JSON list of C-alpha atoms in Angstrom, two decimals:
[
{"chain": "A", "resi": 1006, "resn": "MET", "atom": "CA", "xyz": [6.12, -4.20, 10.35]},
{"chain": "A", "resi": 1007, "resn": "GLU", "atom": "CA", "xyz": [8.15, -1.19, 11.40]},
{"chain": "A", "resi": 1008, "resn": "SER", "atom": "CA", "xyz": [11.06, -1.93, 9.04]},
{"chain": "A", "resi": 1009, "resn": "LEU", "atom": "CA", "xyz": [8.68, -2.16, 6.08]},
{"chain": "A", "resi": 1010, "resn": "MET", "atom": "CA", "xyz": [7.65, 1.48, 6.21]},
{"chain": "A", "resi": 1011, "resn": "THR", "atom": "CA", "xyz": [9.56, 4.73, 6.50]},
{"chain": "A", "resi": 1012, "resn": "GLU", "atom": "CA", "xyz": [8.40, 8.34, 6.23]},
{"chain": "A", "resi": 1013, "resn": "GLN", "atom": "CA", "xyz": [9.71, 8.28, 2.65]},
{"chain": "A", "resi": 1014, "resn": "LEU", "atom": "CA", "xyz": [7.01, 5.68, 1.89]},
{"chain": "A", "resi": 1015, "resn": "VAL", "atom": "CA", "xyz": [4.08, 7.79, 3.15]},
{"chain": "A", "resi": 1016, "resn": "ALA", "atom": "CA", "xyz": [2.12, 10.27, 1.00]},
{"chain": "A", "resi": 1017, "resn": "LEU", "atom": "CA", "xyz": [-0.66, 12.24, 2.65]},
{"chain": "A", "resi": 1018, "resn": "ASP", "atom": "CA", "xyz": [-3.46, 14.06, 0.82]},
{"chain": "A", "resi": 1019, "resn": "LEU", "atom": "CA", "xyz": [-2.49, 13.13, -2.73]},
{"chain": "A", "resi": 1020, "resn": "ASP", "atom": "CA", "xyz": [-4.68, 14.42, -5.53]},
{"chain": "A", "resi": 1021, "resn": "LEU", "atom": "CA", "xyz": [-4.72, 11.46, -7.92]},
{"chain": "A", "resi": 1022, "resn": "ALA", "atom": "CA", "xyz": [-7.66, 10.37, -10.05]},
{"chain": "A", "resi": 1023, "resn": "SER", "atom": "CA", "xyz": [-7.20, 6.66, -10.85]},
{"chain": "A", "resi": 1024, "resn": "LYS", "atom": "CA", "xyz": [-6.03, 3.34, -9.50]},
{"chain": "A", "resi": 1025, "resn": "GLU", "atom": "CA", "xyz": [-3.29, 3.27, -12.14]},
{"chain": "A", "resi": 1026, "resn": "GLU", "atom": "CA", "xyz": [-1.95, 6.68, -11.07]},
{"chain": "A", "resi": 1027, "resn": "VAL", "atom": "CA", "xyz": [-1.89, 5.63, -7.41]},
{"chain": "A", "resi": 1028, "resn": "ILE", "atom": "CA", "xyz": [-0.10, 2.33, -8.10]},
{"chain": "A", "resi": 1029, "resn": "ARG", "atom": "CA", "xyz": [2.52, 4.08, -10.23]},
{"chain": "A", "resi": 1030, "resn": "HIS", "atom": "CA", "xyz": [3.02, 6.88, -7.69]},
{"chain": "A", "resi": 1031, "resn": "LEU", "atom": "CA", "xyz": [3.52, 4.46, -4.81]},
{"chain": "A", "resi": 1032, "resn": "ALA", "atom": "CA", "xyz": [5.88, 2.35, -6.94]},
{"chain": "A", "resi": 1033, "resn": "ARG", "atom": "CA", "xyz": [8.00, 5.46, -7.62]},
{"chain": "A", "resi": 1034, "resn": "MET", "atom": "CA", "xyz": [8.14, 6.09, -3.87]},
{"chain": "A", "resi": 1035, "resn": "ILE", "atom": "CA", "xyz": [9.25, 2.50, -3.22]},
{"chain": "A", "resi": 1036, "resn": "GLN", "atom": "CA", "xyz": [11.87, 2.83, -5.97]},
{"chain": "A", "resi": 1037, "resn": "ALA", "atom": "CA", "xyz": [13.11, 6.16, -4.55]},
{"chain": "A", "resi": 1038, "resn": "ALA", "atom": "CA", "xyz": [13.52, 4.45, -1.17]},
{"chain": "A", "resi": 1039, "resn": "GLY", "atom": "CA", "xyz": [15.94, 2.00, -2.82]},
{"chain": "A", "resi": 1040, "resn": "ARG", "atom": "CA", "xyz": [13.76, -1.06, -2.34]},
{"chain": "A", "resi": 1041, "resn": "LEU", "atom": "CA", "xyz": [13.25, -2.13, -5.96]},
{"chain": "A", "resi": 1042, "resn": "ASN", "atom": "CA", "xyz": [15.57, -3.66, -8.53]},
{"chain": "A", "resi": 1043, "resn": "ASN", "atom": "CA", "xyz": [13.20, -2.79, -11.37]},
{"chain": "A", "resi": 1044, "resn": "GLU", "atom": "CA", "xyz": [10.29, -0.37, -10.99]},
{"chain": "A", "resi": 1045, "resn": "ASP", "atom": "CA", "xyz": [8.56, -1.34, -14.26]},
{"chain": "A", "resi": 1046, "resn": "GLU", "atom": "CA", "xyz": [8.60, -5.06, -13.44]},
{"chain": "A", "resi": 1047, "resn": "TYR", "atom": "CA", "xyz": [7.21, -4.35, -10.00]},
{"chain": "A", "resi": 1048, "resn": "ILE", "atom": "CA", "xyz": [4.40, -2.20, -11.44]},
{"chain": "A", "resi": 1049, "resn": "GLN", "atom": "CA", "xyz": [3.52, -4.96, -13.90]},
{"chain": "A", "resi": 1050, "resn": "ALA", "atom": "CA", "xyz": [3.34, -7.48, -11.03]},
{"chain": "A", "resi": 1051, "resn": "VAL", "atom": "CA", "xyz": [0.95, -5.20, -9.14]},
{"chain": "A", "resi": 1052, "resn": "PHE", "atom": "CA", "xyz": [-1.25, -4.67, -12.22]},
{"chain": "A", "resi": 1053, "resn": "LYS", "atom": "CA", "xyz": [-1.26, -8.42, -12.90]},
{"chain": "A", "resi": 1054, "resn": "ARG", "atom": "CA", "xyz": [-2.48, -9.08, -9.36]},
{"chain": "A", "resi": 1055, "resn": "GLU", "atom": "CA", "xyz": [-5.17, -6.40, -9.75]},
{"chain": "A", "resi": 1056, "resn": "GLU", "atom": "CA", "xyz": [-6.40, -8.07, -12.95]},
{"chain": "A", "resi": 1057, "resn": "GLU", "atom": "CA", "xyz": [-6.76, -11.37, -11.11]},
{"chain": "A", "resi": 1058, "resn": "PHE", "atom": "CA", "xyz": [-8.66, -9.89, -8.18]},
{"chain": "A", "resi": 1059, "resn": "ALA", "atom": "CA", "xyz": [-9.20, -6.27, -7.16]},
{"chain": "A", "resi": 1060, "resn": "THR", "atom": "CA", "xyz": [-7.59, -5.49, -3.82]},
{"chain": "A", "resi": 1061, "resn": "ALA", "atom": "CA", "xyz": [-10.20, -3.14, -2.34]},
{"chain": "A", "resi": 1062, "resn": "MET", "atom": "CA", "xyz": [-10.90, -4.36, 1.19]},
{"chain": "A", "resi": 1063, "resn": "GLY", "atom": "CA", "xyz": [-13.87, -2.21, 2.19]},
{"chain": "A", "resi": 1064, "resn": "PHE", "atom": "CA", "xyz": [-13.60, 0.66, 4.69]},
{"chain": "A", "resi": 1065, "resn": "SER", "atom": "CA", "xyz": [-12.29, 2.88, 1.81]},
{"chain": "A", "resi": 1066, "resn": "VAL", "atom": "CA", "xyz": [-9.05, 0.85, 1.78]},
{"chain": "A", "resi": 1067, "resn": "ALA", "atom": "CA", "xyz": [-7.17, -1.01, -0.94]},
{"chain": "A", "resi": 1068, "resn": "ILE", "atom": "CA", "xyz": [-4.06, -3.13, -0.46]},
{"chain": "A", "resi": 1069, "resn": "PRO", "atom": "CA", "xyz": [-2.45, -3.68, -3.87]},
{"chain": "A", "resi": 1070, "resn": "HIS", "atom": "CA", "xyz": [0.64, -5.82, -3.85]},
{"chain": "A", "resi": 1071, "resn": "GLY", "atom": "CA", "xyz": [3.35, -7.18, -6.07]},
{"chain": "A", "resi": 1072, "resn": "LYS", "atom": "CA", "xyz": [5.36, -10.36, -5.54]},
{"chain": "A", "resi": 1073, "resn": "THR", "atom": "CA", "xyz": [8.36, -10.33, -7.83]},
{"chain": "A", "resi": 1074, "resn": "ASP", "atom": "CA", "xyz": [12.13, -10.56, -8.01]},
{"chain": "A", "resi": 1075, "resn": "ALA", "atom": "CA", "xyz": [12.00, -6.88, -8.98]},
{"chain": "A", "resi": 1076, "resn": "VAL", "atom": "CA", "xyz": [11.72, -6.21, -5.22]},
{"chain": "A", "resi": 1077, "resn": "LYS", "atom": "CA", "xyz": [15.07, -5.95, -3.45]},
{"chain": "A", "resi": 1078, "resn": "ILE", "atom": "CA", "xyz": [13.86, -5.10, 0.07]},
{"chain": "A", "resi": 1079, "resn": "PRO", "atom": "CA", "xyz": [10.27, -5.60, 1.31]},
{"chain": "A", "resi": 1080, "resn": "ALA", "atom": "CA", "xyz": [8.29, -2.37, 1.61]},
{"chain": "A", "resi": 1081, "resn": "LEU", "atom": "CA", "xyz": [4.91, -1.04, 2.61]},
{"chain": "A", "resi": 1082, "resn": "ALA", "atom": "CA", "xyz": [3.91, 2.31, 1.11]},
{"chain": "A", "resi": 1083, "resn": "PHE", "atom": "CA", "xyz": [0.84, 4.31, 2.12]},
{"chain": "A", "resi": 1084, "resn": "ALA", "atom": "CA", "xyz": [-1.19, 6.97, 0.33]},
{"chain": "A", "resi": 1085, "resn": "ARG", "atom": "CA", "xyz": [-4.12, 8.96, 1.65]},
{"chain": "A", "resi": 1086, "resn": "LEU", "atom": "CA", "xyz": [-6.04, 10.59, -1.18]},
{"chain": "A", "resi": 1087, "resn": "THR", "atom": "CA", "xyz": [-7.81, 13.93, -0.96]},
{"chain": "A", "resi": 1088, "resn": "ASN", "atom": "CA", "xyz": [-10.83, 12.35, -2.65]},
{"chain": "A", "resi": 1089, "resn": "ALA", "atom": "CA", "xyz": [-11.95, 8.75, -2.95]},
{"chain": "A", "resi": 1090, "resn": "ILE", "atom": "CA", "xyz": [-11.41, 7.10, -6.34]},
{"chain": "A", "resi": 1091, "resn": "LYS", "atom": "CA", "xyz": [-13.05, 4.13, -8.03]},
{"chain": "A", "resi": 1092, "resn": "TRP", "atom": "CA", "xyz": [-10.87, 1.06, -7.38]},
{"chain": "A", "resi": 1093, "resn": "SER", "atom": "CA", "xyz": [-13.17, -1.68, -8.64]},
{"chain": "A", "resi": 1094, "resn": "ASP", "atom": "CA", "xyz": [-16.71, -1.93, -9.97]},
{"chain": "A", "resi": 1095, "resn": "GLU", "atom": "CA", "xyz": [-18.14, -1.83, -6.45]},
{"chain": "A", "resi": 1096, "resn": "GLU", "atom": "CA", "xyz": [-15.51, -0.09, -4.33]},
{"chain": "A", "resi": 1097, "resn": "GLU", "atom": "CA", "xyz": [-14.19, 3.43, -3.88]},
{"chain": "A", "resi": 1098, "resn": "VAL", "atom": "CA", "xyz": [-11.03, 3.92, -1.84]},
{"chain": "A", "resi": 1099, "resn": "ARG", "atom": "CA", "xyz": [-9.20, 6.76, -0.18]},
{"chain": "A", "resi": 1100, "resn": "PHE", "atom": "CA", "xyz": [-6.50, 4.87, 1.75]},
{"chain": "A", "resi": 1101, "resn": "ILE", "atom": "CA", "xyz": [-4.02, 2.67, -0.11]},
{"chain": "A", "resi": 1102, "resn": "PHE", "atom": "CA", "xyz": [-1.37, 0.42, 1.39]},
{"chain": "A", "resi": 1103, "resn": "GLN", "atom": "CA", "xyz": [0.89, -0.95, -1.35]},
{"chain": "A", "resi": 1104, "resn": "ILE", "atom": "CA", "xyz": [3.05, -3.97, -0.54]},
{"chain": "A", "resi": 1105, "resn": "ALA", "atom": "CA", "xyz": [6.28, -4.93, -2.28]},
{"chain": "A", "resi": 1106, "resn": "VAL", "atom": "CA", "xyz": [7.82, -8.31, -1.46]},
{"chain": "A", "resi": 1107, "resn": "PRO", "atom": "CA", "xyz": [10.50, -10.40, -3.19]},
{"chain": "A", "resi": 1108, "resn": "GLU", "atom": "CA", "xyz": [9.18, -13.52, -4.92]},
{"chain": "A", "resi": 1109, "resn": "GLU", "atom": "CA", "xyz": [11.03, -15.89, -2.59]},
{"chain": "A", "resi": 1110, "resn": "ALA", "atom": "CA", "xyz": [9.64, -14.20, 0.54]},
{"chain": "A", "resi": 1111, "resn": "ALA", "atom": "CA", "xyz": [6.16, -13.72, -0.83]},
{"chain": "A", "resi": 1112, "resn": "GLY", "atom": "CA", "xyz": [4.29, -16.60, 0.80]},
{"chain": "A", "resi": 1113, "resn": "ASP", "atom": "CA", "xyz": [4.23, -16.15, 4.55]},
{"chain": "A", "resi": 1114, "resn": "TYR", "atom": "CA", "xyz": [5.54, -12.59, 4.74]},
{"chain": "A", "resi": 1115, "resn": "HIS", "atom": "CA", "xyz": [3.02, -11.19, 2.30]},
{"chain": "A", "resi": 1116, "resn": "LEU", "atom": "CA", "xyz": [0.15, -12.92, 4.11]},
{"chain": "A", "resi": 1117, "resn": "LYS", "atom": "CA", "xyz": [1.29, -11.67, 7.52]},
{"chain": "A", "resi": 1118, "resn": "ILE", "atom": "CA", "xyz": [1.24, -8.08, 6.26]},
{"chain": "A", "resi": 1119, "resn": "LEU", "atom": "CA", "xyz": [-2.23, -8.49, 4.75]},
{"chain": "A", "resi": 1120, "resn": "ALA", "atom": "CA", "xyz": [-3.55, -10.16, 7.91]},
{"chain": "A", "resi": 1121, "resn": "SER", "atom": "CA", "xyz": [-2.15, -7.47, 10.22]},
{"chain": "A", "resi": 1122, "resn": "LEU", "atom": "CA", "xyz": [-3.65, -4.66, 8.16]},
{"chain": "A", "resi": 1123, "resn": "SER", "atom": "CA", "xyz": [-6.98, -6.42, 7.67]},
{"chain": "A", "resi": 1124, "resn": "ARG", "atom": "CA", "xyz": [-7.40, -7.02, 11.41]},
{"chain": "A", "resi": 1125, "resn": "GLN", "atom": "CA", "xyz": [-6.99, -3.29, 12.07]},
{"chain": "A", "resi": 1126, "resn": "LEU", "atom": "CA", "xyz": [-9.31, -2.12, 9.32]},
{"chain": "A", "resi": 1127, "resn": "ILE", "atom": "CA", "xyz": [-12.37, -3.42, 11.15]},
{"chain": "A", "resi": 1128, "resn": "HIS", "atom": "CA", "xyz": [-11.66, -0.99, 13.99]},
{"chain": "A", "resi": 1129, "resn": "GLU", "atom": "CA", "xyz": [-13.22, 2.43, 13.49]},
{"chain": "A", "resi": 1130, "resn": "GLU", "atom": "CA", "xyz": [-10.51, 4.08, 15.60]},
{"chain": "A", "resi": 1131, "resn": "PHE", "atom": "CA", "xyz": [-7.76, 2.83, 13.26]},
{"chain": "A", "resi": 1132, "resn": "CYS", "atom": "CA", "xyz": [-9.56, 4.17, 10.18]},
{"chain": "A", "resi": 1133, "resn": "GLU", "atom": "CA", "xyz": [-10.18, 7.50, 11.91]},
{"chain": "A", "resi": 1134, "resn": "LYS", "atom": "CA", "xyz": [-6.46, 7.79, 12.62]},
{"chain": "A", "resi": 1135, "resn": "LEU", "atom": "CA", "xyz": [-5.65, 7.10, 8.96]},
{"chain": "A", "resi": 1136, "resn": "ALA", "atom": "CA", "xyz": [-7.97, 9.97, 8.01]},
{"chain": "A", "resi": 1137, "resn": "SER", "atom": "CA", "xyz": [-6.75, 12.48, 10.57]},
{"chain": "A", "resi": 1138, "resn": "ILE", "atom": "CA", "xyz": [-3.01, 11.97, 11.03]},
{"chain": "A", "resi": 1139, "resn": "THR", "atom": "CA", "xyz": [-1.08, 14.95, 9.64]},
{"chain": "A", "resi": 1140, "resn": "GLU", "atom": "CA", "xyz": [2.53, 13.72, 9.78]},
{"chain": "A", "resi": 1141, "resn": "PRO", "atom": "CA", "xyz": [4.10, 10.80, 7.88]},
{"chain": "A", "resi": 1142, "resn": "SER", "atom": "CA", "xyz": [6.04, 9.88, 11.04]},
{"chain": "A", "resi": 1143, "resn": "ASP", "atom": "CA", "xyz": [2.73, 9.26, 12.85]},
{"chain": "A", "resi": 1144, "resn": "ILE", "atom": "CA", "xyz": [1.55, 6.90, 10.09]},
{"chain": "A", "resi": 1145, "resn": "VAL", "atom": "CA", "xyz": [4.87, 5.02, 10.37]},
{"chain": "A", "resi": 1146, "resn": "LYS", "atom": "CA", "xyz": [4.40, 4.79, 14.14]},
{"chain": "A", "resi": 1147, "resn": "LEU", "atom": "CA", "xyz": [0.79, 3.59, 13.79]},
{"chain": "A", "resi": 1148, "resn": "ILE", "atom": "CA", "xyz": [1.77, 0.84, 11.34]},
{"chain": "A", "resi": 1149, "resn": "GLY", "atom": "CA", "xyz": [4.84, -0.07, 13.40]},
{"chain": "A", "resi": 1150, "resn": "GLU", "atom": "CA", "xyz": [2.53, -0.91, 16.30]},
{"chain": "A", "resi": 1151, "resn": "LEU", "atom": "CA", "xyz": [0.74, -3.63, 14.31]}
]
């Protein structure tokens, strides 16, 4: 998973107030990293997926994702919010991993990313590291070890 994430795709202690703001902010980061063909199409794919089923996973984590040809190079962006926000009717989140995968690679690749992250989220130590790490490079290293 190391090639999916770079320091450019990590935002620590963001002060955003809504799911929509977070998704758009992370999409801009993925676009700035040169991994999207079309930022607006990618955002629409993420919102469409959220409408189908909210991506909050418990443990204050959400993993929104978009599968679309608007993605040029697969990416995993991360945001840690200063305050938890309402993600769905029942879930508040503070840690967001946003996945971008091309449509043709979406099947297996997308599921591998989700599975790797989900397996770690049940470990308290992993969540504590997400909360306490102060450098984007350390987040990249943590995710690269999955």
